[in-house]
mmCIF file with all atom_site columns, C-alpha atoms (C1' of nucleotides) in Angstrom:
data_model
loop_
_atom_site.group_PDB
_atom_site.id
_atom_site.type_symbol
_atom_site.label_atom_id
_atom_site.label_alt_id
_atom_site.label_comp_id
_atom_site.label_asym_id
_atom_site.label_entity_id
_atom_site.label_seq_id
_atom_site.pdbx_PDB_ins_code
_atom_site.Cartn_x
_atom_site.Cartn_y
_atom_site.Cartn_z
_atom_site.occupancy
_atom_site.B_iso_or_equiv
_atom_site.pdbx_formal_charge
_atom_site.auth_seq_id
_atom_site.auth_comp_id
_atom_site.auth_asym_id
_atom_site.auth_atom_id
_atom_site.pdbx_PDB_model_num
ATOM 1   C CA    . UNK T 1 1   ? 11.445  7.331  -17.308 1.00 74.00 ? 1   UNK T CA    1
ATOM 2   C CA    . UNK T 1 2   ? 7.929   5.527  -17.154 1.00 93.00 ? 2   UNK T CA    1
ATOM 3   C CA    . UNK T 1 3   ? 5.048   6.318  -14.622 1.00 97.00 ? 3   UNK T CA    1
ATOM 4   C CA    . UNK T 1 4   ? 4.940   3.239  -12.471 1.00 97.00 ? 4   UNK T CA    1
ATOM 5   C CA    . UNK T 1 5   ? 0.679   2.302  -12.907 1.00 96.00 ? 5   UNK T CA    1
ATOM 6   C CA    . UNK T 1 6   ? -1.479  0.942  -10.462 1.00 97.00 ? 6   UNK T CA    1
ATOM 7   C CA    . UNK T 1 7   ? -0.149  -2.942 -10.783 1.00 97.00 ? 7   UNK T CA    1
ATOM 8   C CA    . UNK T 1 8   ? 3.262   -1.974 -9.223  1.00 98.00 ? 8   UNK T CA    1
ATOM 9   C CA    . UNK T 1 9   ? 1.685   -0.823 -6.293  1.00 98.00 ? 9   UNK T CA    1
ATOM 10  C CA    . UNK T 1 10  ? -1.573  -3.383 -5.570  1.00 98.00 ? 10  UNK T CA    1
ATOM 11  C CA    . UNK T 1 11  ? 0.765   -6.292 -5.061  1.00 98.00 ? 11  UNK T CA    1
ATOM 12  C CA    . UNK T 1 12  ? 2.148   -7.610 -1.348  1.00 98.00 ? 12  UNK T CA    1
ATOM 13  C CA    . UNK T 1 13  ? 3.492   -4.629 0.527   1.00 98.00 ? 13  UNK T CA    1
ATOM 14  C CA    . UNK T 1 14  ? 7.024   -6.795 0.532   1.00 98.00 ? 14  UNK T CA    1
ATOM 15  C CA    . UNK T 1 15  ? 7.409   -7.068 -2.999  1.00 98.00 ? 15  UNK T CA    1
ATOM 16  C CA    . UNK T 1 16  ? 6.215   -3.548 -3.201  1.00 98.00 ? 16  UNK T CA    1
ATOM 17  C CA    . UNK T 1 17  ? 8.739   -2.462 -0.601  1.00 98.00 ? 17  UNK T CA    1
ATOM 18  C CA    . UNK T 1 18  ? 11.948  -4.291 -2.036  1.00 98.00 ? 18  UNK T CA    1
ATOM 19  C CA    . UNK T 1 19  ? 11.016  -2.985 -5.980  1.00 97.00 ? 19  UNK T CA    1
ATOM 20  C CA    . UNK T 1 20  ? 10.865  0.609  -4.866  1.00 98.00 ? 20  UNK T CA    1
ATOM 21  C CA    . UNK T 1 21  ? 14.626  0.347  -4.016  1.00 98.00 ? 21  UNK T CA    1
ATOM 22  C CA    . UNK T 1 22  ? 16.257  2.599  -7.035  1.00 97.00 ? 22  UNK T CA    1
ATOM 23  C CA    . UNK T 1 23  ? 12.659  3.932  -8.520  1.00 98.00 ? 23  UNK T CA    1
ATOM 24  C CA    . UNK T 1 24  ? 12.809  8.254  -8.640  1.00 98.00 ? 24  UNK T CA    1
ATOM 25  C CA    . UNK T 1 25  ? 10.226  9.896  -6.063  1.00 98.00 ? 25  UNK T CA    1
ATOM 26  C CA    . UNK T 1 26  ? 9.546   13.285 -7.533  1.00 98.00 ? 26  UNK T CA    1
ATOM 27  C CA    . UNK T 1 27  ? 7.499   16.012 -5.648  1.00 98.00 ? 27  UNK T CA    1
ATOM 28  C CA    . UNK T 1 28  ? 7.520   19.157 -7.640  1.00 96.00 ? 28  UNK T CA    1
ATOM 29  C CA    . UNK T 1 29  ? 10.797  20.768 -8.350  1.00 96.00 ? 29  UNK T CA    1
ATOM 30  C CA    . UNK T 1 30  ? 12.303  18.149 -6.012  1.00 98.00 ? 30  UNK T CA    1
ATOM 31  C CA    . UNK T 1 31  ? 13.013  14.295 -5.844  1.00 98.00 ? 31  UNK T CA    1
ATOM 32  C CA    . UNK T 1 32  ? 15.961  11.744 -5.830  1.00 98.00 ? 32  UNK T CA    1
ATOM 33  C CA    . UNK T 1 33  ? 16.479  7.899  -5.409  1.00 97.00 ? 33  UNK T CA    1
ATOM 34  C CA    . UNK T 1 34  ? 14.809  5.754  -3.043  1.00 98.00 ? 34  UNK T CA    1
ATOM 35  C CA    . UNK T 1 35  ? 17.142  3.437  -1.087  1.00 97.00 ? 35  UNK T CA    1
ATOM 36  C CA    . UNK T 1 36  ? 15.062  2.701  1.963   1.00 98.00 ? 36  UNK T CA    1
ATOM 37  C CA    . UNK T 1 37  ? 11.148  1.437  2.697   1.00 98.00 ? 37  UNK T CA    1
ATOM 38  C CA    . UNK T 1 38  ? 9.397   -0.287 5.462   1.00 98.00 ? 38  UNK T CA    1
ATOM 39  C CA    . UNK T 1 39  ? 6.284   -2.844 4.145   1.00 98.00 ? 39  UNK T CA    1
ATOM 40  C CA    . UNK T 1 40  ? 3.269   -2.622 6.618   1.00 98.00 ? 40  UNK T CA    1
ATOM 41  C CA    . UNK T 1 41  ? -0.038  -4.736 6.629   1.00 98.00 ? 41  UNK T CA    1
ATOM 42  C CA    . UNK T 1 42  ? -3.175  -4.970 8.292   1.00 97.00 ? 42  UNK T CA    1
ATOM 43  C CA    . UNK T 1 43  ? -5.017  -7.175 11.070  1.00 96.00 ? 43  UNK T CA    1
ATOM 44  C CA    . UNK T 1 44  ? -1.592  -9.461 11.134  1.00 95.00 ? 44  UNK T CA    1
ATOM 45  C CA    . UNK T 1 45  ? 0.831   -6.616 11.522  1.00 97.00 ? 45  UNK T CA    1
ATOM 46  C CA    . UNK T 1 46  ? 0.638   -5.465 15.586  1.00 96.00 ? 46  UNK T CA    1
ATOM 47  C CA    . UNK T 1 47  ? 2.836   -2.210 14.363  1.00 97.00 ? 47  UNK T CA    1
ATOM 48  C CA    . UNK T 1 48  ? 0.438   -1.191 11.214  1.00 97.00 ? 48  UNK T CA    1
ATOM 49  C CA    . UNK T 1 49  ? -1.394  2.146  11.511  1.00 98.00 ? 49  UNK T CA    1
ATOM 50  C CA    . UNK T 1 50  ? -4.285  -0.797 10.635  1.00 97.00 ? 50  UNK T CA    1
ATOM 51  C CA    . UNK T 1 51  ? -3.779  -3.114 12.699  1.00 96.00 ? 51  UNK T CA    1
ATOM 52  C CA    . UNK T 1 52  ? -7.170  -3.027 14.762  1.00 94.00 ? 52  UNK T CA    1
ATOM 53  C CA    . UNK T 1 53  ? -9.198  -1.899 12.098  1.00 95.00 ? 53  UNK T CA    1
ATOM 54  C CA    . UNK T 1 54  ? -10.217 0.857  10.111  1.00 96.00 ? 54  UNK T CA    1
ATOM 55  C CA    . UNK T 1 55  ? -10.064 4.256  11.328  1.00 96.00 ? 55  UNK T CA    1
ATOM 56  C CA    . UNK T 1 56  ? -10.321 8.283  10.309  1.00 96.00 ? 56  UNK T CA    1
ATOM 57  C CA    . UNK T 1 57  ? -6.785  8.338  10.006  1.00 97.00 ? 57  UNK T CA    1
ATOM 58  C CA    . UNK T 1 58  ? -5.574  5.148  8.505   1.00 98.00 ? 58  UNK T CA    1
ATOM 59  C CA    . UNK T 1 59  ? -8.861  5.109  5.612   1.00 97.00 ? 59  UNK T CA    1
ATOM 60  C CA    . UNK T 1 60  ? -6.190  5.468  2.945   1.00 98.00 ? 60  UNK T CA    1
ATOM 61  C CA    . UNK T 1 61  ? -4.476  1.932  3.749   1.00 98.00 ? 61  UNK T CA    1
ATOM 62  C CA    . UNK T 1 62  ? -8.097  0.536  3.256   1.00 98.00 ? 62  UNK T CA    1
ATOM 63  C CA    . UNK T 1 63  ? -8.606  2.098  -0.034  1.00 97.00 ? 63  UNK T CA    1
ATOM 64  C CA    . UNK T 1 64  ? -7.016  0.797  -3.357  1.00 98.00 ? 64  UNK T CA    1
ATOM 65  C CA    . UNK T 1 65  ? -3.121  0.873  -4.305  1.00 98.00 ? 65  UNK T CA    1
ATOM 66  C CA    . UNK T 1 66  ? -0.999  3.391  -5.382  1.00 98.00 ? 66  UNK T CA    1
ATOM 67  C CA    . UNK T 1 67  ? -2.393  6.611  -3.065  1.00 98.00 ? 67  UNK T CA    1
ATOM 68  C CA    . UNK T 1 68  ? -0.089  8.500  -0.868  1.00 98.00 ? 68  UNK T CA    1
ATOM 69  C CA    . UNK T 1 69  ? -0.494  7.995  2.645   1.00 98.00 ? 69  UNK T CA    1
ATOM 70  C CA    . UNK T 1 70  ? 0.784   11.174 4.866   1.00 98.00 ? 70  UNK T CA    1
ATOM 71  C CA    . UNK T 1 71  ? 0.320   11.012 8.567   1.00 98.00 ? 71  UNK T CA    1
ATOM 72  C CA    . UNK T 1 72  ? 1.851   13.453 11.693  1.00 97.00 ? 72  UNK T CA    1
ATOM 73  C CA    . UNK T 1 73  ? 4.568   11.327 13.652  1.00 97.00 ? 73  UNK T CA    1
ATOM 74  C CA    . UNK T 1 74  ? 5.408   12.263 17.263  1.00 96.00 ? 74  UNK T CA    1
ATOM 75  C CA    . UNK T 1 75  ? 2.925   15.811 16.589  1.00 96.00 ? 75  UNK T CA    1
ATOM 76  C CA    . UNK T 1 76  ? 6.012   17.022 14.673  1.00 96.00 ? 76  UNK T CA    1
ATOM 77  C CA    . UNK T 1 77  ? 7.219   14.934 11.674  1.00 97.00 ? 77  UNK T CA    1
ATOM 78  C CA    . UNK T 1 78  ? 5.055   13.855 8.770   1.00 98.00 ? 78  UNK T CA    1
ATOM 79  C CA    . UNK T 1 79  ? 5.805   10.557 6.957   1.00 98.00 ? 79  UNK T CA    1
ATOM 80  C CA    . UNK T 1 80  ? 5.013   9.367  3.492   1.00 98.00 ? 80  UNK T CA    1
ATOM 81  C CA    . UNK T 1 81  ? 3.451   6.279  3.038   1.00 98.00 ? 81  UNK T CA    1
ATOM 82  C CA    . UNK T 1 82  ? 1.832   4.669  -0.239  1.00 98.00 ? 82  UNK T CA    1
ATOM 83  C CA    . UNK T 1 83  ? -0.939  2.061  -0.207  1.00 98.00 ? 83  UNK T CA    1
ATOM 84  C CA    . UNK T 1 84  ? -0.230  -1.371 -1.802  1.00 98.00 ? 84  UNK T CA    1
ATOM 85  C CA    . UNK T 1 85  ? -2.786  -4.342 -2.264  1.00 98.00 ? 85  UNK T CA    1
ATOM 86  C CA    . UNK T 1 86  ? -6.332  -4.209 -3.017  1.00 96.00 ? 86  UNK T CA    1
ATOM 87  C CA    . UNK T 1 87  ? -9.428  -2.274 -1.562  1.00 96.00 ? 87  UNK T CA    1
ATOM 88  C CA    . UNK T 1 88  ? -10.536 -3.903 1.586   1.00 95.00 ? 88  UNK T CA    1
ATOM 89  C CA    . UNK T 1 89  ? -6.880  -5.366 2.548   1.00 97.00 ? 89  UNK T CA    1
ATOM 90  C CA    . UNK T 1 90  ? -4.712  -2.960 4.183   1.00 98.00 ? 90  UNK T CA    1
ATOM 91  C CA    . UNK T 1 91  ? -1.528  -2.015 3.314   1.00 98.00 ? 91  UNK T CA    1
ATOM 92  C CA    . UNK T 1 92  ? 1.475   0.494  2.643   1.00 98.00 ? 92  UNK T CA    1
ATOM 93  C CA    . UNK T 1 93  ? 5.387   1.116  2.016   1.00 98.00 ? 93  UNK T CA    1
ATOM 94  C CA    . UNK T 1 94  ? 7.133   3.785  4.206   1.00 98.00 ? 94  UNK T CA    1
ATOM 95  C CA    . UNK T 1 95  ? 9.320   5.821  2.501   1.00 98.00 ? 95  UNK T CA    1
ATOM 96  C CA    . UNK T 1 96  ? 12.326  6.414  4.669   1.00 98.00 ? 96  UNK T CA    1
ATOM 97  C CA    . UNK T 1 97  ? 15.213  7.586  2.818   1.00 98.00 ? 97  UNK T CA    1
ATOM 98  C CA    . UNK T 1 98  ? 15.825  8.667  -0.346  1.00 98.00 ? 98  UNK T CA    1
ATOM 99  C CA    . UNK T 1 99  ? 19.228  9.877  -2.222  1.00 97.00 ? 99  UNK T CA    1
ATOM 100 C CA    . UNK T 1 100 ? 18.938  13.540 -3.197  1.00 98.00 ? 100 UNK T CA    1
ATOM 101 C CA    . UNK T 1 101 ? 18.668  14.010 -7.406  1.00 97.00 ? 101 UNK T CA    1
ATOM 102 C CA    . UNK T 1 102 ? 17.025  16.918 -7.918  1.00 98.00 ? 102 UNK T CA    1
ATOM 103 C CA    . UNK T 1 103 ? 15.838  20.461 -6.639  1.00 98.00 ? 103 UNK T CA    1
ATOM 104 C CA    . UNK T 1 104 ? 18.888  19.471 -4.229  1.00 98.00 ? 104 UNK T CA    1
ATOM 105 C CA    . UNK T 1 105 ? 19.595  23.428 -3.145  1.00 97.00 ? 105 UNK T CA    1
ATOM 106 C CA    . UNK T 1 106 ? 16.262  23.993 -2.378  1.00 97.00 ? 106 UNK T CA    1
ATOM 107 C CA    . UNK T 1 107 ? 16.262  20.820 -0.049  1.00 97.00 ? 107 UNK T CA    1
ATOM 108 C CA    . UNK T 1 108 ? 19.124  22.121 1.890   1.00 97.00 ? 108 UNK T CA    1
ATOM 109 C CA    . UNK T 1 109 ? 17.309  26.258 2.498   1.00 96.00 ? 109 UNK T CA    1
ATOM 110 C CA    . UNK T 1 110 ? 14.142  23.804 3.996   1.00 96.00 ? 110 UNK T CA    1
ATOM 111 C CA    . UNK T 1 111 ? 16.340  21.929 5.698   1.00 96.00 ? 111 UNK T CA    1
ATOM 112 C CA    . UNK T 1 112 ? 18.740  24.297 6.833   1.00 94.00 ? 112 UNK T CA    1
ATOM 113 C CA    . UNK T 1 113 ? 21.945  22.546 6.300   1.00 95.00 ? 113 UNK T CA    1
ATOM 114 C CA    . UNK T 1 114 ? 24.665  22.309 3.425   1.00 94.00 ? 114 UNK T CA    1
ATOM 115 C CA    . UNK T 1 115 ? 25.363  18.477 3.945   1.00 95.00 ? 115 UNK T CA    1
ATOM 116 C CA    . UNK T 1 116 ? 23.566  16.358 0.864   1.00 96.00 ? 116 UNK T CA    1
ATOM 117 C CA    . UNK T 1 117 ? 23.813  13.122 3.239   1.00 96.00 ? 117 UNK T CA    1
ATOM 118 C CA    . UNK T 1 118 ? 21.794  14.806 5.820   1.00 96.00 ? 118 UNK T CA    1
ATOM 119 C CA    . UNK T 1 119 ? 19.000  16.159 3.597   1.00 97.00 ? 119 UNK T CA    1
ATOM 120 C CA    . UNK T 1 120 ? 16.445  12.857 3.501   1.00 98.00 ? 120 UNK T CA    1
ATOM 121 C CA    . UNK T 1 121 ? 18.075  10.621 5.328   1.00 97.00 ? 121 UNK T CA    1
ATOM 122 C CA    . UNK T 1 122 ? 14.980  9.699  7.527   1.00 97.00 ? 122 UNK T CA    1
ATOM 123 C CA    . UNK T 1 123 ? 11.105  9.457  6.947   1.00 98.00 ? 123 UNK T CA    1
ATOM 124 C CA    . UNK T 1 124 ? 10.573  12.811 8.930   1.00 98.00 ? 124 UNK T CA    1
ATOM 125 C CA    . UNK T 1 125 ? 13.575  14.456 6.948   1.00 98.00 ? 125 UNK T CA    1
ATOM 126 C CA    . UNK T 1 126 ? 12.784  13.675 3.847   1.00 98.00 ? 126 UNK T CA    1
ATOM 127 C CA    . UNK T 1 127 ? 8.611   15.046 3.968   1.00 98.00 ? 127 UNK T CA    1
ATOM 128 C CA    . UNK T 1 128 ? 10.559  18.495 5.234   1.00 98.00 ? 128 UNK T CA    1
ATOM 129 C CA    . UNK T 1 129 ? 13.046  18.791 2.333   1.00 98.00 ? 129 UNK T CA    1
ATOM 130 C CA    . UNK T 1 130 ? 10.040  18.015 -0.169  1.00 98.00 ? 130 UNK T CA    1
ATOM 131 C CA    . UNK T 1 131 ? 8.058   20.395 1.448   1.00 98.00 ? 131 UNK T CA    1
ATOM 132 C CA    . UNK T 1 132 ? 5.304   17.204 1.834   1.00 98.00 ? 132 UNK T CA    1
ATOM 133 C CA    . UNK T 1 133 ? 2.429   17.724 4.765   1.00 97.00 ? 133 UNK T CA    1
ATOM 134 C CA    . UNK T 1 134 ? -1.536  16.643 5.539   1.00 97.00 ? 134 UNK T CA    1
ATOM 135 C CA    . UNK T 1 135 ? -2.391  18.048 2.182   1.00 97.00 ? 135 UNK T CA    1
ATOM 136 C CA    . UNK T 1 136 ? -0.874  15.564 0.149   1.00 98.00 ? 136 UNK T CA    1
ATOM 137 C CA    . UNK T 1 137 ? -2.759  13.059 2.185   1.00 98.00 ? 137 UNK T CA    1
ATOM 138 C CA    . UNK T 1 138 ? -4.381  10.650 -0.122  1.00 98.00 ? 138 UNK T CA    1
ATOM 139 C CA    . UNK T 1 139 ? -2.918  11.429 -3.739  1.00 98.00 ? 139 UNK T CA    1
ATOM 140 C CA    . UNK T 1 140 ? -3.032  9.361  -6.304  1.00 98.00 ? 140 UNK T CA    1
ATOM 141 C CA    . UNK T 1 141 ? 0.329   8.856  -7.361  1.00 98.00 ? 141 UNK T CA    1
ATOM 142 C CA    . UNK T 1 142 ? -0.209  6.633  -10.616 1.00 98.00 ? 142 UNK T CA    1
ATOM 143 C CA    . UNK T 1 143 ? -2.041  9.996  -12.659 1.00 97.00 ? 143 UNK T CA    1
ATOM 144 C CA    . UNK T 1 144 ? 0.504   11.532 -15.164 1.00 95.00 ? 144 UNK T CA    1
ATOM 145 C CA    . UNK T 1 145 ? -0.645  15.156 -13.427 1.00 95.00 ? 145 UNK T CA    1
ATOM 146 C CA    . UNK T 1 146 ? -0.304  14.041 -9.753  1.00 97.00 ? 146 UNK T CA    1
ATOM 147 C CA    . UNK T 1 147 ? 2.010   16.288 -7.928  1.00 97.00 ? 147 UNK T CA    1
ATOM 148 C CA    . UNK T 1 148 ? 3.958   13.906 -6.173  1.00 98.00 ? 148 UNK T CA    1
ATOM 149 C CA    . UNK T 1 149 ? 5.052   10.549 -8.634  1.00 98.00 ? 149 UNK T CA    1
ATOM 150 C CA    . UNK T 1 150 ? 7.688   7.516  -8.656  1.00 98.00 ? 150 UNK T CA    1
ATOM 151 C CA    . UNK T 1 151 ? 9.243   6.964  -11.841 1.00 98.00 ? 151 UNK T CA    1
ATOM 152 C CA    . UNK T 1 152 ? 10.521  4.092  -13.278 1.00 96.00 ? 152 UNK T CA    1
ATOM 153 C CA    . UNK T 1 153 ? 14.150  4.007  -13.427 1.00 94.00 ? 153 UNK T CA    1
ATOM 154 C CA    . UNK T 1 154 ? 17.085  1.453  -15.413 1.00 88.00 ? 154 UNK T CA    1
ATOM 155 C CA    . UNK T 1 155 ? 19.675  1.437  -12.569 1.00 85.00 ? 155 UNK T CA    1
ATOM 156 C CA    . UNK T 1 156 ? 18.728  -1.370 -10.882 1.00 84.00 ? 156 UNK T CA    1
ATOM 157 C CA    . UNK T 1 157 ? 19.997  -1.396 -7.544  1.00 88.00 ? 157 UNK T CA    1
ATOM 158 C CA    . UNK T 1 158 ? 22.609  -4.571 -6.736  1.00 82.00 ? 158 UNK T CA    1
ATOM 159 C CA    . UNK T 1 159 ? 22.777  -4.995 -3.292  1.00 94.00 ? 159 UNK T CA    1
ATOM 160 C CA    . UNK T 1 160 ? 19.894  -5.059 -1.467  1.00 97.00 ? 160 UNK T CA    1
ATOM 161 C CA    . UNK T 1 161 ? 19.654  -6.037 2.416   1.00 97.00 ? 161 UNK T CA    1
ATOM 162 C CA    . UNK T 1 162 ? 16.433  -6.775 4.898   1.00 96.00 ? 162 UNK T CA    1
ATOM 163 C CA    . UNK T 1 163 ? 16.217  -6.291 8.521   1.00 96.00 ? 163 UNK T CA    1
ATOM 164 C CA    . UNK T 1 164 ? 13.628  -5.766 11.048  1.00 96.00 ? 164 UNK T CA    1
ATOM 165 C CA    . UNK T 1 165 ? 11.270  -2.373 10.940  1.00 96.00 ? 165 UNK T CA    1
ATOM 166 C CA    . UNK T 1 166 ? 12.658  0.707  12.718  1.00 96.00 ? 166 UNK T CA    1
ATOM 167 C CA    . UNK T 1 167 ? 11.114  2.676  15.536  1.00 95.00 ? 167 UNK T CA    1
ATOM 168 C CA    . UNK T 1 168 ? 8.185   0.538  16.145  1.00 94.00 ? 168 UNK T CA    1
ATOM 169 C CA    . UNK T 1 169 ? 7.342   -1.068 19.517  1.00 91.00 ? 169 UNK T CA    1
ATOM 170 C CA    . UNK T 1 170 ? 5.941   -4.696 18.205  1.00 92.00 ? 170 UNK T CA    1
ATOM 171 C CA    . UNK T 1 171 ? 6.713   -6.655 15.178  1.00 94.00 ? 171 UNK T CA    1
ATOM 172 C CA    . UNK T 1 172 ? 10.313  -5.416 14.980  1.00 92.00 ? 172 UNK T CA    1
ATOM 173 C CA    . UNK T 1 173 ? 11.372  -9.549 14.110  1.00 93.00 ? 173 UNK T CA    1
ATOM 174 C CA    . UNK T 1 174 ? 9.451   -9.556 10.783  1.00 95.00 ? 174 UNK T CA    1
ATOM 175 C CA    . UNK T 1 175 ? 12.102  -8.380 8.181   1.00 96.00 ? 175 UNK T CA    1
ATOM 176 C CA    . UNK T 1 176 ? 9.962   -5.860 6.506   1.00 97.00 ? 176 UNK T CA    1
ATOM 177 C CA    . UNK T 1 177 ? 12.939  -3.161 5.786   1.00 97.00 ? 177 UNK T CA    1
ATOM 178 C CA    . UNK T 1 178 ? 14.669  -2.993 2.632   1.00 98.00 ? 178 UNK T CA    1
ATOM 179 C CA    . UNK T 1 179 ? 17.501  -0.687 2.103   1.00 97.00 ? 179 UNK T CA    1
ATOM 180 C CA    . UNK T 1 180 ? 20.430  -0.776 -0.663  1.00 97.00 ? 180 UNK T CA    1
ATOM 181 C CA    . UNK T 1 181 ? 23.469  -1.676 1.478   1.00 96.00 ? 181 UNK T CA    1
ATOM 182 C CA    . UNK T 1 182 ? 25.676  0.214  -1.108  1.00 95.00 ? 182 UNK T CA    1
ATOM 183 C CA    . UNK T 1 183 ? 24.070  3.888  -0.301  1.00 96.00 ? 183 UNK T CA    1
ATOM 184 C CA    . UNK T 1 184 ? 25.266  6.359  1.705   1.00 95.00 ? 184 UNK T CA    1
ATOM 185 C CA    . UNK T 1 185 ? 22.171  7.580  2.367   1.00 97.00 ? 185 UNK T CA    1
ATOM 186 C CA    . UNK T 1 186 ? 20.073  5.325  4.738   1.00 97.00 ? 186 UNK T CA    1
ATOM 187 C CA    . UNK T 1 187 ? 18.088  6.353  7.766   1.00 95.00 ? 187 UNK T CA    1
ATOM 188 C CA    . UNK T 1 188 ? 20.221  6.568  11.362  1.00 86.00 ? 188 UNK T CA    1
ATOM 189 C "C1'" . DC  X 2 1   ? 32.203  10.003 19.320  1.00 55.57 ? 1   DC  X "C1'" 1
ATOM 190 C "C1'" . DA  X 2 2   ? 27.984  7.750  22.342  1.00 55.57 ? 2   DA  X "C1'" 1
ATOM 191 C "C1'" . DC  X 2 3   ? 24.168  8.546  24.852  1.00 55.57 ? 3   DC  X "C1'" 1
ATOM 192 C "C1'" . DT  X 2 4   ? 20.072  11.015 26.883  1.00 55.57 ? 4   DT  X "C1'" 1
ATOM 193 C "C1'" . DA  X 2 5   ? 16.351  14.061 27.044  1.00 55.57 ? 5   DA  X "C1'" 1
ATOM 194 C "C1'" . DG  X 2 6   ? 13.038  17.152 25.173  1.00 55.57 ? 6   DG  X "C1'" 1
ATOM 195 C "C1'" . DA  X 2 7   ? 9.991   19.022 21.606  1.00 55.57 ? 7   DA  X "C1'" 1
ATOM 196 C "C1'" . DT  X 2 8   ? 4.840   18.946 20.360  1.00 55.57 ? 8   DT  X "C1'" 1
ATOM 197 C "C1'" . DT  X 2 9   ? -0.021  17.604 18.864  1.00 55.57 ? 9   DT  X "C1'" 1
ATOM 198 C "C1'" . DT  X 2 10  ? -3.076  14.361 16.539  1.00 55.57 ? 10  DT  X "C1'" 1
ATOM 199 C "C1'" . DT  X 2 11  ? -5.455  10.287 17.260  1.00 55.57 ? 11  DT  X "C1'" 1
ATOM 200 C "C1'" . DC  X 2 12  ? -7.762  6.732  19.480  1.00 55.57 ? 12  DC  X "C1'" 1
ATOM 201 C "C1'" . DT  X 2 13  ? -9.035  4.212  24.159  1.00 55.57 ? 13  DT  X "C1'" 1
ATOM 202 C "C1'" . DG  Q 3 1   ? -5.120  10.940 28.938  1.00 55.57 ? 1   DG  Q "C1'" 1
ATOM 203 C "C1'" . DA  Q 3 2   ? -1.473  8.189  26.891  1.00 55.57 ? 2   DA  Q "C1'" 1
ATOM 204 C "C1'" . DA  Q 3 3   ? 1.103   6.904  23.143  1.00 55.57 ? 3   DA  Q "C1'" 1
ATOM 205 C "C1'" . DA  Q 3 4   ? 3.100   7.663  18.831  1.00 55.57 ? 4   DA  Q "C1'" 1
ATOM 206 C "C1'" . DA  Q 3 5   ? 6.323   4.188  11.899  1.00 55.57 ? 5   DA  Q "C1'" 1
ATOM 207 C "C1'" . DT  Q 3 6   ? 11.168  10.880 14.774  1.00 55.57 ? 6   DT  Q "C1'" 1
ATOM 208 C "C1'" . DC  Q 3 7   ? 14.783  14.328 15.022  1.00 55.57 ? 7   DC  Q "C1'" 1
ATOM 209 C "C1'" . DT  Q 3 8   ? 17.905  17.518 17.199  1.00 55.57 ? 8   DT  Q "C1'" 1
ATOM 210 C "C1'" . DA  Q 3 9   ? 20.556  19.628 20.645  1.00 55.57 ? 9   DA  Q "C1'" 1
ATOM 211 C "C1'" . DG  Q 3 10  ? 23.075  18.988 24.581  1.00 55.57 ? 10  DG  Q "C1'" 1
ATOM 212 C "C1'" . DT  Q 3 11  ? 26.077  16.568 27.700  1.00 55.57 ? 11  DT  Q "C1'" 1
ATOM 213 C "C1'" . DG  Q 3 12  ? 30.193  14.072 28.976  1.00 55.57 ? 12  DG  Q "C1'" 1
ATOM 214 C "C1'" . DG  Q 3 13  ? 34.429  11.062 27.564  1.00 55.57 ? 13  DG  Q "C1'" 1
#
DNA sequence: CACTAGATTTTCT
DNA sequence: GAAAATCTAGTGG
């Protein structure tokens, strides 16, 4: 189980997106499988955080790869983002599902339920089950001491489908989701 | 089941 | 002041 280093992440957001499918996302005593991420860009992408330009909250996209980017959704649900391509071009990979591996009872007290395909199943569920808010804004993920880290992993996932982004206004017909069609736990 | 409405607050125009 | 990369509870078949 291998740190993934700074030249996963400061690739295209796409490429970035559809290799994160079956890496480990660990945040303390918790973390499990991703099967689902969104790819987001800058100036060209109308739904991107970036889109018109820099700003206080969207600085991380701007910086270099491989940083967590955590932002409030809706004033109630955080998301977790991390930054992909170089400093000076914007980008990041939404994290929206993830199948539960580890620290999976103290997911469901945080979460308040006993079903396992209900714990992450969602970019605002899974941030609550890891216990992930503002202060994990701007991490960088590729240090061997970083609290919250994607490890490498030898499944390699088989099937792996695309479709347009999810909950997003403008853009939707660019085919930046990937999601393993096999797993039963994608987003709703 | 399927569908609708409401929660809640930061951020930028 | 409006909109936002969402989720849950509640209603009605």
């Amino acid at each position: 189980m291998n740190l993934l280093k700074g030249n996963f992440y400061s690739r295209d957001s796409n490429v970035v997106a559809k290799e994160l499918l079956g890496k480990i996302l660990v945040k303390g005593e918790t973390g499990g499988r991703i099967v689902e991420t969104e790819a987001y860009y800058g100036p060209d992408d109308p739904a991107s955080h970036a889109s018109s330009g820099r700003s206080q909250r969207n600085e991380v996209m701007f910086g270099p790869a491989g940083r967590t980017y955590v932002y409030l959704c809706y004033g109630m649900y955080y998301l977790l983002n991390i930054t992909t391509r170089k400093e000076g071009e914007p980008g990041a990979v939404l994290i929206r599902a993830i199948e539960p591996r580890k620290g999976i009872e103290e997911m469901k007290e945080r979460r308040g339920t006993k079903d396992a395909k209900n714990l992450t199943n969602g970019p605002g569920k899974l941030t609550m089950a890891m216990d992930i808010d503002k202060e994990h804004n701007n991490i960088d993920i590729t240090k061997k001491d970083s609290l919250i880290k994607v490890l490498d992993s030898k499944e390699e996932p088989e099937n792996i489908g695309e479709s347009g982004r999810i909950g997003i206004s403008e853009g939707e017909d660019m085919d930046l989701r990937f999601f393993i069609e096999s797993s039963d736990y994608l987003s709703n």
